[in-house]
Short mmCIF file of C-alpha atoms in Angstrom, two decimals:
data_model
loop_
_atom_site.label_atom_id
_atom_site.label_comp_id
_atom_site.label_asym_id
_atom_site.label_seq_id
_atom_site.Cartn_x
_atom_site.Cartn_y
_atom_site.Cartn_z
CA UNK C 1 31.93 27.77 9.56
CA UNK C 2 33.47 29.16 6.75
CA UNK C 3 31.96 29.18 3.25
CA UNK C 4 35.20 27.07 2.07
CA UNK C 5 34.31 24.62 4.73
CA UNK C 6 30.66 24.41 4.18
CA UNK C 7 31.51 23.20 0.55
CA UNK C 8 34.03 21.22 1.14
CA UNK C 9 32.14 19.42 4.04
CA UNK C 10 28.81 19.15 1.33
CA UNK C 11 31.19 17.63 -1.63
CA UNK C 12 31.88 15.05 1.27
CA UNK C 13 28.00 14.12 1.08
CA UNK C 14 28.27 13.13 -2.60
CA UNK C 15 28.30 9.65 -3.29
CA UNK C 16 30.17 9.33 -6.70
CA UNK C 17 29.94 5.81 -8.45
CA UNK C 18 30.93 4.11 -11.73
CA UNK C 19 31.43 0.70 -13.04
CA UNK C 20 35.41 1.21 -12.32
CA UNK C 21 34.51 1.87 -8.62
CA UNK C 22 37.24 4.70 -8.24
CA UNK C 23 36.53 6.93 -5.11
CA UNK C 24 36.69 10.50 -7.43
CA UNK C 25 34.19 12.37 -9.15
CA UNK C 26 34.28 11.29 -12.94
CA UNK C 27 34.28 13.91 -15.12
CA UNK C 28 34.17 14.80 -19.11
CA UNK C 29 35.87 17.64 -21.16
CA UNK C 30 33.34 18.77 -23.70
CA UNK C 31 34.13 18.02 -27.91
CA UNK C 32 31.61 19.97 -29.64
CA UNK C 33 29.90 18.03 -32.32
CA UNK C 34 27.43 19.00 -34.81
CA UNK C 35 23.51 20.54 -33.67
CA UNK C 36 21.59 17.39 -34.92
CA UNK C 37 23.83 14.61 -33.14
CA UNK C 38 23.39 16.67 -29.93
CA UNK C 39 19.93 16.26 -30.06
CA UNK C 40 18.67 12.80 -30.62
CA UNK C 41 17.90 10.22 -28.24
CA UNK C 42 17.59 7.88 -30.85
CA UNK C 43 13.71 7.84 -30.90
CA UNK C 44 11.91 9.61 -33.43
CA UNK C 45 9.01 10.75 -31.53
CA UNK C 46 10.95 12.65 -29.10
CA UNK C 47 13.66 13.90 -31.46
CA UNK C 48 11.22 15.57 -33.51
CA UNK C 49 9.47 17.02 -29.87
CA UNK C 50 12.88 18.40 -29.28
CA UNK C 51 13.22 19.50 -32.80
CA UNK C 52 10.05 21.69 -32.27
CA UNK C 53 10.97 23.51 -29.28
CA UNK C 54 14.07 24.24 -31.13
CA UNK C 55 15.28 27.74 -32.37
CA UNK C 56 18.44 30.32 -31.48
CA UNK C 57 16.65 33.34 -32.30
CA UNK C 58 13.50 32.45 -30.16
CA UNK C 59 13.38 35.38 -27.28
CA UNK C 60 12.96 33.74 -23.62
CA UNK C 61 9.05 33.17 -22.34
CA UNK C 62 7.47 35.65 -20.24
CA UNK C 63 7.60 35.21 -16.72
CA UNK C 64 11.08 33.73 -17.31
CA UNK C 65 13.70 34.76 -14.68
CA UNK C 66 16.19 31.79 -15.90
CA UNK C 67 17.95 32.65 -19.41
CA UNK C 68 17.77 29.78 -21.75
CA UNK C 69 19.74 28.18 -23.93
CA UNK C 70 17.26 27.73 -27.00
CA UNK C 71 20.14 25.72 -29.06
CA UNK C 72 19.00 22.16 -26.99
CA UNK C 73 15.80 21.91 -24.87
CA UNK C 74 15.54 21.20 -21.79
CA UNK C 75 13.22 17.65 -21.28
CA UNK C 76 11.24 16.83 -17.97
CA UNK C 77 9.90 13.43 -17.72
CA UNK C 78 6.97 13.53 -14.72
CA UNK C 79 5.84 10.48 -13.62
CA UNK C 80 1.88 10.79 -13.24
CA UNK C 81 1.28 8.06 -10.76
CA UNK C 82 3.10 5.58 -8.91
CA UNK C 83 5.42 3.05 -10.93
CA UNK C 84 4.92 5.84 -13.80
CA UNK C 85 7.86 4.08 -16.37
CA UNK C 86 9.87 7.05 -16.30
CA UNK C 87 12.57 5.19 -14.87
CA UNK C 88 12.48 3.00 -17.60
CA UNK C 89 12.02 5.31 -20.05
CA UNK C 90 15.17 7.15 -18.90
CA UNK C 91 17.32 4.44 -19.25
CA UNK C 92 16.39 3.60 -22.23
CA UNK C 93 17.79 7.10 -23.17
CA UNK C 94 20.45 7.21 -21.25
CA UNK C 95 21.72 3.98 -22.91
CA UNK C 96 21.42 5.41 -26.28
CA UNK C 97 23.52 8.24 -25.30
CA UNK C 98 26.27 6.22 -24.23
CA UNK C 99 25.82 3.17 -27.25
CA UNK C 100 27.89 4.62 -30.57
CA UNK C 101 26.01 4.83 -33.98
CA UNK C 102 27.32 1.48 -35.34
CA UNK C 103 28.99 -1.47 -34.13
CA UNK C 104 30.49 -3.87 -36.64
CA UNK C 105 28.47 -2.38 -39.75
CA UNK C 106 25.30 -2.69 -37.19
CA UNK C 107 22.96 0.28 -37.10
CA UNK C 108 22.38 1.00 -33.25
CA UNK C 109 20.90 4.96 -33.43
CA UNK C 110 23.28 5.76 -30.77
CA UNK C 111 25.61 8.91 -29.97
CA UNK C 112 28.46 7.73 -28.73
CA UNK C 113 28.95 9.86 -25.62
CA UNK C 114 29.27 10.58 -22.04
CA UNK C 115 26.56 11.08 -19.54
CA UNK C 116 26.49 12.33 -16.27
CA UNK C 117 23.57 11.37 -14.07
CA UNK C 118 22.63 12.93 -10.89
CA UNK C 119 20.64 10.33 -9.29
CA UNK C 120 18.83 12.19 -6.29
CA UNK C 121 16.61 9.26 -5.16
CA UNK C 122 19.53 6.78 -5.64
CA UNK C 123 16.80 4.74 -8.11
CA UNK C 124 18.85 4.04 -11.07
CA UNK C 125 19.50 0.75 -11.34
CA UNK C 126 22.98 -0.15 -13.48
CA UNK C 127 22.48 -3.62 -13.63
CA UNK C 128 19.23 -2.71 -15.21
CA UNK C 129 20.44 -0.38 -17.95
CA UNK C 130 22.96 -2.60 -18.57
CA UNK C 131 20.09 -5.07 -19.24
CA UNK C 132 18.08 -2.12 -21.75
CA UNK C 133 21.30 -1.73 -23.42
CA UNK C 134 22.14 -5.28 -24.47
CA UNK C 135 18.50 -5.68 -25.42
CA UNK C 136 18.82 -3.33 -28.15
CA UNK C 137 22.02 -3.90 -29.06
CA UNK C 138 20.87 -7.65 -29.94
CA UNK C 139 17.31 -6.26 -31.35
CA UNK C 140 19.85 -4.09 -33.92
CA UNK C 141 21.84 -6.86 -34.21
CA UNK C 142 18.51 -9.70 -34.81
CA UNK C 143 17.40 -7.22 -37.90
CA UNK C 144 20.73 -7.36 -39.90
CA UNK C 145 22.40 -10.36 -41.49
CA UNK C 146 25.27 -10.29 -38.96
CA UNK C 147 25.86 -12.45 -36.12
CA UNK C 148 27.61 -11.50 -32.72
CA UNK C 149 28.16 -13.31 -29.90
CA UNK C 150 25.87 -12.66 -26.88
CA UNK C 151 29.46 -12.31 -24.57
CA UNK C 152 30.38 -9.66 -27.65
CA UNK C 153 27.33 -7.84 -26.57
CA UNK C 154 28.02 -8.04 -23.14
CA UNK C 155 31.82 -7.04 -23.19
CA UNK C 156 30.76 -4.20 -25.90
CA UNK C 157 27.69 -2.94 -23.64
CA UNK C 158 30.24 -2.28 -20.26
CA UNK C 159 32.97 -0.86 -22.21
CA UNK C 160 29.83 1.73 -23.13
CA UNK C 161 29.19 2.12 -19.65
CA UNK C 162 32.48 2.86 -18.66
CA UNK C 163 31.28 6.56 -19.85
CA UNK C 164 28.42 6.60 -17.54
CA UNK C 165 29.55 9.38 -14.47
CA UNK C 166 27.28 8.61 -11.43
CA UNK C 167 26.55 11.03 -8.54
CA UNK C 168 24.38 10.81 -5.60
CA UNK C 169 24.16 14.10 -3.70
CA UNK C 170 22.52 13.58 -0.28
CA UNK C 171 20.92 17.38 -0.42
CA UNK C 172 20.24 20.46 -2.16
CA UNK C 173 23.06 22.17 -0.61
CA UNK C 174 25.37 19.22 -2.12
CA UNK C 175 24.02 18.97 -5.10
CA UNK C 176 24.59 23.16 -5.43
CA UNK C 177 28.32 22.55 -4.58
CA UNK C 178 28.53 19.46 -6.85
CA UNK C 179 27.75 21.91 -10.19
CA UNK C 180 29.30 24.81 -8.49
CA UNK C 181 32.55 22.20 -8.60
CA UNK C 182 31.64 20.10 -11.44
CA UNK C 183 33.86 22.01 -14.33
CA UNK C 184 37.09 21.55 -12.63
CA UNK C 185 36.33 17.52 -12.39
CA UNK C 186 35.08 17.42 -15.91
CA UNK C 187 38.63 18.90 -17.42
CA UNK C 188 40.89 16.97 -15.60
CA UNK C 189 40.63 13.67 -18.01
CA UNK C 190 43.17 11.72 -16.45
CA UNK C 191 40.80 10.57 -13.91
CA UNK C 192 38.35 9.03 -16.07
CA UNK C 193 37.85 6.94 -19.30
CA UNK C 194 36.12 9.95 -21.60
CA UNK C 195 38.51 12.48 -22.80
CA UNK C 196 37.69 11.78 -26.36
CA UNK C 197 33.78 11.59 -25.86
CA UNK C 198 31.28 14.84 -25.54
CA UNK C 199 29.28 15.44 -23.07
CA UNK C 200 25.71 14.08 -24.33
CA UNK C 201 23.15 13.95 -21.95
CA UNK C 202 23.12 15.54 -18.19
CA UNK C 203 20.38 14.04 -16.35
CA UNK C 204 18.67 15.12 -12.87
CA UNK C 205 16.76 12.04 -12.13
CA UNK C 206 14.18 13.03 -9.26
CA UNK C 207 14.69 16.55 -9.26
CA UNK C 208 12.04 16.77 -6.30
CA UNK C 209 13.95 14.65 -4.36
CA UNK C 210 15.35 16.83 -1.48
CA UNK C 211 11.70 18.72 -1.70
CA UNK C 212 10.46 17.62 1.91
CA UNK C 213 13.65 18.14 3.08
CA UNK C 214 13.99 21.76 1.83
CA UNK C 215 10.69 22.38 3.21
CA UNK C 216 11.55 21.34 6.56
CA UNK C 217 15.11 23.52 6.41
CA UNK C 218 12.61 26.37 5.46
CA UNK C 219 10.57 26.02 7.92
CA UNK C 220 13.31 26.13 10.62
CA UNK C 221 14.54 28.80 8.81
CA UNK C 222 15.56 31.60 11.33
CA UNK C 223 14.83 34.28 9.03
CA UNK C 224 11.29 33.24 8.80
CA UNK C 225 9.91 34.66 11.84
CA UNK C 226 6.60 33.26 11.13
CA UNK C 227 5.91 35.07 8.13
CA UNK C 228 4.12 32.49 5.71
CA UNK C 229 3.81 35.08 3.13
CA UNK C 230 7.43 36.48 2.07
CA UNK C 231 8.21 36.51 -1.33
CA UNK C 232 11.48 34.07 -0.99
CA UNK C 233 11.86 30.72 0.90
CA UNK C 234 14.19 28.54 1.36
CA UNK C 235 13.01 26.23 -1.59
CA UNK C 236 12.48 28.94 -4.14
CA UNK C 237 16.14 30.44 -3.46
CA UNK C 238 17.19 26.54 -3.83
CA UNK C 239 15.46 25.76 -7.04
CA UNK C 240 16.47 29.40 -8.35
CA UNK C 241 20.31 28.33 -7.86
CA UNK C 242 19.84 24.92 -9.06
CA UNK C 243 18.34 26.53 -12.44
CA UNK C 244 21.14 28.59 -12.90
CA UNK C 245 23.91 26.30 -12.04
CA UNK C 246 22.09 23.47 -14.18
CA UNK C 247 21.73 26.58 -17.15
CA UNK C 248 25.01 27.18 -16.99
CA UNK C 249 26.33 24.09 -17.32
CA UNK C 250 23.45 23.46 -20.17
CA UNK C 251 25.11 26.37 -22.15
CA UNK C 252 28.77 25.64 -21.48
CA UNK C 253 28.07 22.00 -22.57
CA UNK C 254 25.26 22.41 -25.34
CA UNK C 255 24.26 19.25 -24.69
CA UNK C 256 20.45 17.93 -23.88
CA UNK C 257 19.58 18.02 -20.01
CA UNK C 258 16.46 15.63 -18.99
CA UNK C 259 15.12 15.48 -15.48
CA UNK C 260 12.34 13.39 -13.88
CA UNK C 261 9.88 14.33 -11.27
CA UNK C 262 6.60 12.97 -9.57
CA UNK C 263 3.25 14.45 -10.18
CA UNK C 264 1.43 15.87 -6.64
CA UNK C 265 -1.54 16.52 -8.85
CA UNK C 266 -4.08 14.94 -11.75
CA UNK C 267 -3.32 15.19 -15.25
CA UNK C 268 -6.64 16.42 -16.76
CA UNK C 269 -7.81 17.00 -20.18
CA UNK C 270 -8.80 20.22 -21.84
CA UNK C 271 -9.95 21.54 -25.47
CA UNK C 272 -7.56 24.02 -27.16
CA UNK C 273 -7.42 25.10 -30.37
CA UNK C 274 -9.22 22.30 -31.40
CA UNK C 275 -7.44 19.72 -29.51
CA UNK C 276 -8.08 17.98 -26.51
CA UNK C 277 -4.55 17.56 -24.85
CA UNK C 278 -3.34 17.01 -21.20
CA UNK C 279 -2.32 19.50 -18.50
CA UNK C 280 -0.69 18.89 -15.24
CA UNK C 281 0.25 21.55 -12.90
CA UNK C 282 3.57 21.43 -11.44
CA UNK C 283 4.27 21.41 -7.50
CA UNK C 284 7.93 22.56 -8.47
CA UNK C 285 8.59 26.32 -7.99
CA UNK C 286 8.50 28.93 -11.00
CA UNK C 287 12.01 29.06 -11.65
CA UNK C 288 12.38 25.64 -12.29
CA UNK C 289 9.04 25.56 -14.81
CA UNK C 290 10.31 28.60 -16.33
CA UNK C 291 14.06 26.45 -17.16
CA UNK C 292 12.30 23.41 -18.76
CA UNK C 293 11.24 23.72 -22.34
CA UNK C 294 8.88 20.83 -21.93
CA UNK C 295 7.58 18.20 -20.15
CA UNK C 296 6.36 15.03 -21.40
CA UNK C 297 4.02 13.05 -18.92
CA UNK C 298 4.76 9.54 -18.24
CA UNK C 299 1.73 6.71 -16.97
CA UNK C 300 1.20 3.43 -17.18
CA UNK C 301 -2.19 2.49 -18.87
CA UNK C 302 -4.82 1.78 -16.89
CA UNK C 303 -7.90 -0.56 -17.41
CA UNK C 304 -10.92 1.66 -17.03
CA UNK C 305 -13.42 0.57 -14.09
CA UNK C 306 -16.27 -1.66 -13.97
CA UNK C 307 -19.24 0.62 -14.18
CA UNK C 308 -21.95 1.00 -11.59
CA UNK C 309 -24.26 -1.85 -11.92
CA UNK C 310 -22.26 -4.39 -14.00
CA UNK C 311 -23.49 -7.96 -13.33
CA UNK C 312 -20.93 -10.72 -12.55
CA UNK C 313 -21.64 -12.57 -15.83
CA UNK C 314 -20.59 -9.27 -17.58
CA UNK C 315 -17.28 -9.08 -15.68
CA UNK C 316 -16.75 -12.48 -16.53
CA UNK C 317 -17.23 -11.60 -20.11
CA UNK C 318 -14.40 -8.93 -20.08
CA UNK C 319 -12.20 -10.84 -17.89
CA UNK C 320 -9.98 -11.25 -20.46
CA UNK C 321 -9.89 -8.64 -22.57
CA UNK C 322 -8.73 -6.93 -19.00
CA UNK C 323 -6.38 -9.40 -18.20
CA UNK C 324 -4.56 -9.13 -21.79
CA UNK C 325 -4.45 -5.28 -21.32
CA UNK C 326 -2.59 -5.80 -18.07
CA UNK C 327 0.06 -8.11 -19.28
CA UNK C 328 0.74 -5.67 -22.13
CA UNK C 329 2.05 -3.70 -19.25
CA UNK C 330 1.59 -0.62 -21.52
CA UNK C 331 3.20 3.20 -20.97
CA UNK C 332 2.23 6.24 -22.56
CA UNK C 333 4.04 9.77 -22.76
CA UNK C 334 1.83 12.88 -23.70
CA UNK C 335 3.27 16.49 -24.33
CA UNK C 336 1.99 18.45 -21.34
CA UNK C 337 0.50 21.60 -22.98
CA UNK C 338 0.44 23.51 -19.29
CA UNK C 339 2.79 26.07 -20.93
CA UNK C 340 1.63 25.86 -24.22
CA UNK C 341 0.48 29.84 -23.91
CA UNK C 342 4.33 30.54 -23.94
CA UNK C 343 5.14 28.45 -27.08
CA UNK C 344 5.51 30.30 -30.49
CA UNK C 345 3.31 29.79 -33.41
CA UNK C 346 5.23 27.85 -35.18
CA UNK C 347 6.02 25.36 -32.20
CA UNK C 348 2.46 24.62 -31.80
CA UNK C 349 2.20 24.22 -35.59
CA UNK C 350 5.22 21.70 -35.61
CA UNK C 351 3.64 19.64 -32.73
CA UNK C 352 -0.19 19.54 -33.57
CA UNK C 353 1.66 18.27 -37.88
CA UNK C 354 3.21 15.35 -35.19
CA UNK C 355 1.27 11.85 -35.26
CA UNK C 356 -1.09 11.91 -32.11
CA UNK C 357 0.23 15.06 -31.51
CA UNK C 358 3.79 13.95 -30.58
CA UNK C 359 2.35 11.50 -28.02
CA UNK C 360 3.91 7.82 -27.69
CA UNK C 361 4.11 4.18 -26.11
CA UNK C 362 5.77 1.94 -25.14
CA UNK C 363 6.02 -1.87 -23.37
CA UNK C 364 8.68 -2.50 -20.22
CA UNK C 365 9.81 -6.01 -20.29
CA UNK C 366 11.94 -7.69 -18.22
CA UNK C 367 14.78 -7.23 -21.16
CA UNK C 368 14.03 -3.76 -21.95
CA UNK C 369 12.18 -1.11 -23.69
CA UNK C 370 9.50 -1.96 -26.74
CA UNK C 371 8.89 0.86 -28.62
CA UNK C 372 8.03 -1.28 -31.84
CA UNK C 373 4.75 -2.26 -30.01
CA UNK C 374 3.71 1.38 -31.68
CA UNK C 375 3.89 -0.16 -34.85
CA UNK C 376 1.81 -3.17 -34.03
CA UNK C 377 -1.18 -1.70 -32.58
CA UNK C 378 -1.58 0.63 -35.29
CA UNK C 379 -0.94 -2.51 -37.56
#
């Protein structure tokens, strides 16, 4: 089969879906717009995270095989356990990205652009964001003096989404063609809604998803021969391309990139510097740790065990103190400092000056995301 066939037959594999339910890839043309509205996702924490990493002159880390673009980080969200809130947490982003600044006079923190989400483990739910969105919307709209209609919301929130681009590759090999494709898509705008919007946020949500696959592909790999201890493999070579495609793109479009993975390992705490901060080692191979600028590590809270010996009358006691913790349903995100030996100086300056160290909660309800609840236990 011929390489021309190969990609055309893996663009075939992409499912590509938006809220207008057209059967072609949507795509964006790229407006540049100023450094700072690039950058925010609309909460401060992780704005000024992103801030820190930040800087054009900075040379690439050691060990680094992937050139960087140092102008707009690159964020991973891992999920540390099972049912994580990274998901969540993501959506919440990705509706800020798509919500404009203001609506009627209303403050909303938004940026007013396009997104394009490659959902690898087909878990994004739009219904949901739609949900997150129109939460906030009316939470912006509840602290001003103006009143809009909850159908206002509604019709204002999918007009929003119209600039949401949705693609489901089925494999590495099609997500490789997708970006290896994606360029032509994104300057034809007569086939979508966003010619006048930038590019905001690109967003590989479960970038580990094809892992198991790519392990089995290498493993049937007939240049293997048995050797279990060459310096390539098939998954390297495919997370190597995927880093450069995705840095490419990054570059062209200057815009912020966040992907999600799942933890295979603990997160553990260590002392450095004074500090005792969380490190989780990555499963992922080096050239796709070496592209991300940082990672932030997403968990739900747990309630700590009943220790050895505890009488019945005791657990009774805490009953519910642990039962009030649980329906706080309660997520945290910690800066993983696993790289922290390639940060500059003044990186780990700016994020040790950051409250709790740039760390963060939040509260999933069934509405949407409560970052406000911050404010209240500190209160």
């Amino acid at each position: 089969m011929s390489a021309g066939n190969l990609g055309s037959r893996l663009l075939q594999e992409v499912k590509v879906e938006g809220l207008d339910d057209t059967e072609v890839l949507h795509t964006l043309r790229i407006a540049r717009g100023s450094q700072q509205n690039r950058l925010l996702t609309g909460h401060q924490t992780i704005d000024q995270l992103l801030q820190a990493f930040v800087k054009s002159d900075a040379p690439p880390p050691r060990h680094s095989s992937v050139a960087k673009s140092h102008q707009v980080p690159v964020l991973e969200l891992v999920g540390v356990s099972p049912c994580s809130g990274k998901t969540q947490l993501l959506s919440h982003l990705i509706g800020l990205t798509l919500l404009p600044s203001e609506y009627g006079g209303i403050k909303l923190g938004g940026e007013n652009s396009a997104v394009l989400l490659f959902d690898l483990g087909s878990s994004i739910s739009v219904l949901r964001l739609q949900s997150i969105m129109a939460n906030h919307v009316q939470s912006c709209v509840g602290k001003s003096s103006e009143s809009v209609s909850l159908q206002r919301v509604v019709n204002f929130v999918q007009s929003s989404l119209e600039h949401l681009h949705l693609f489901r590759p089925q494999s590495s090999l099609s997500l490789l063609a997708t970006f290896s494709n994606l360029e032509s898509y994104i300057f034809n705008t007569a086939s979508h809604f966003s010619a006048n919007r930038q590019v905001g946020l690109i967003v590989l949500h479960h970038v580990d998803a094809f892992l198991w696959q790519d392990r089995l592909d290498d493993a049937e790999d007939p240049t293997n021969g048995g050797d279990n201890f060459r310096k390539s493999s098939v998954i390297s070579d495919r997370f190597r391309d995927l880093a450069a495609q995705l840095g490419r793109l990054h570059a062209k479009f200057d815009c912020l990139v966040i992907a999600t993975s799942s933890a295979l390992s603990t997160m553990v705490y260590v002392r450095t510097n004074g500090l005792i901060v969380p490190i989780l080692r990555s499963h992922l191979p080096n050239a796709w740790k070496s592209f991300v600028t940082l990672r932030l590590l997403i968990q739900r809270d747990s309630v700590r065990k009943f220790p050895l010996g505890v009488s019945a009358e005791e657990a009774a006691r805490e009953a519910d103190q642990r039962r009030e913790v649980v329906e706080r349903c309660l997520f945290s995100a910690r800066l993983d400092w696993s790289e922290s030996d390639d940060w500059r100086e003044e990186t780990r300056n700016a994020v040790k000056a950051l409250k709790d160290g740039g760390d963060l909660s939040f509260r999933v309800t069934p509405k949407g995301i409560d970052f406000d609840i911050e404010n209240r236990l500190s209160s």
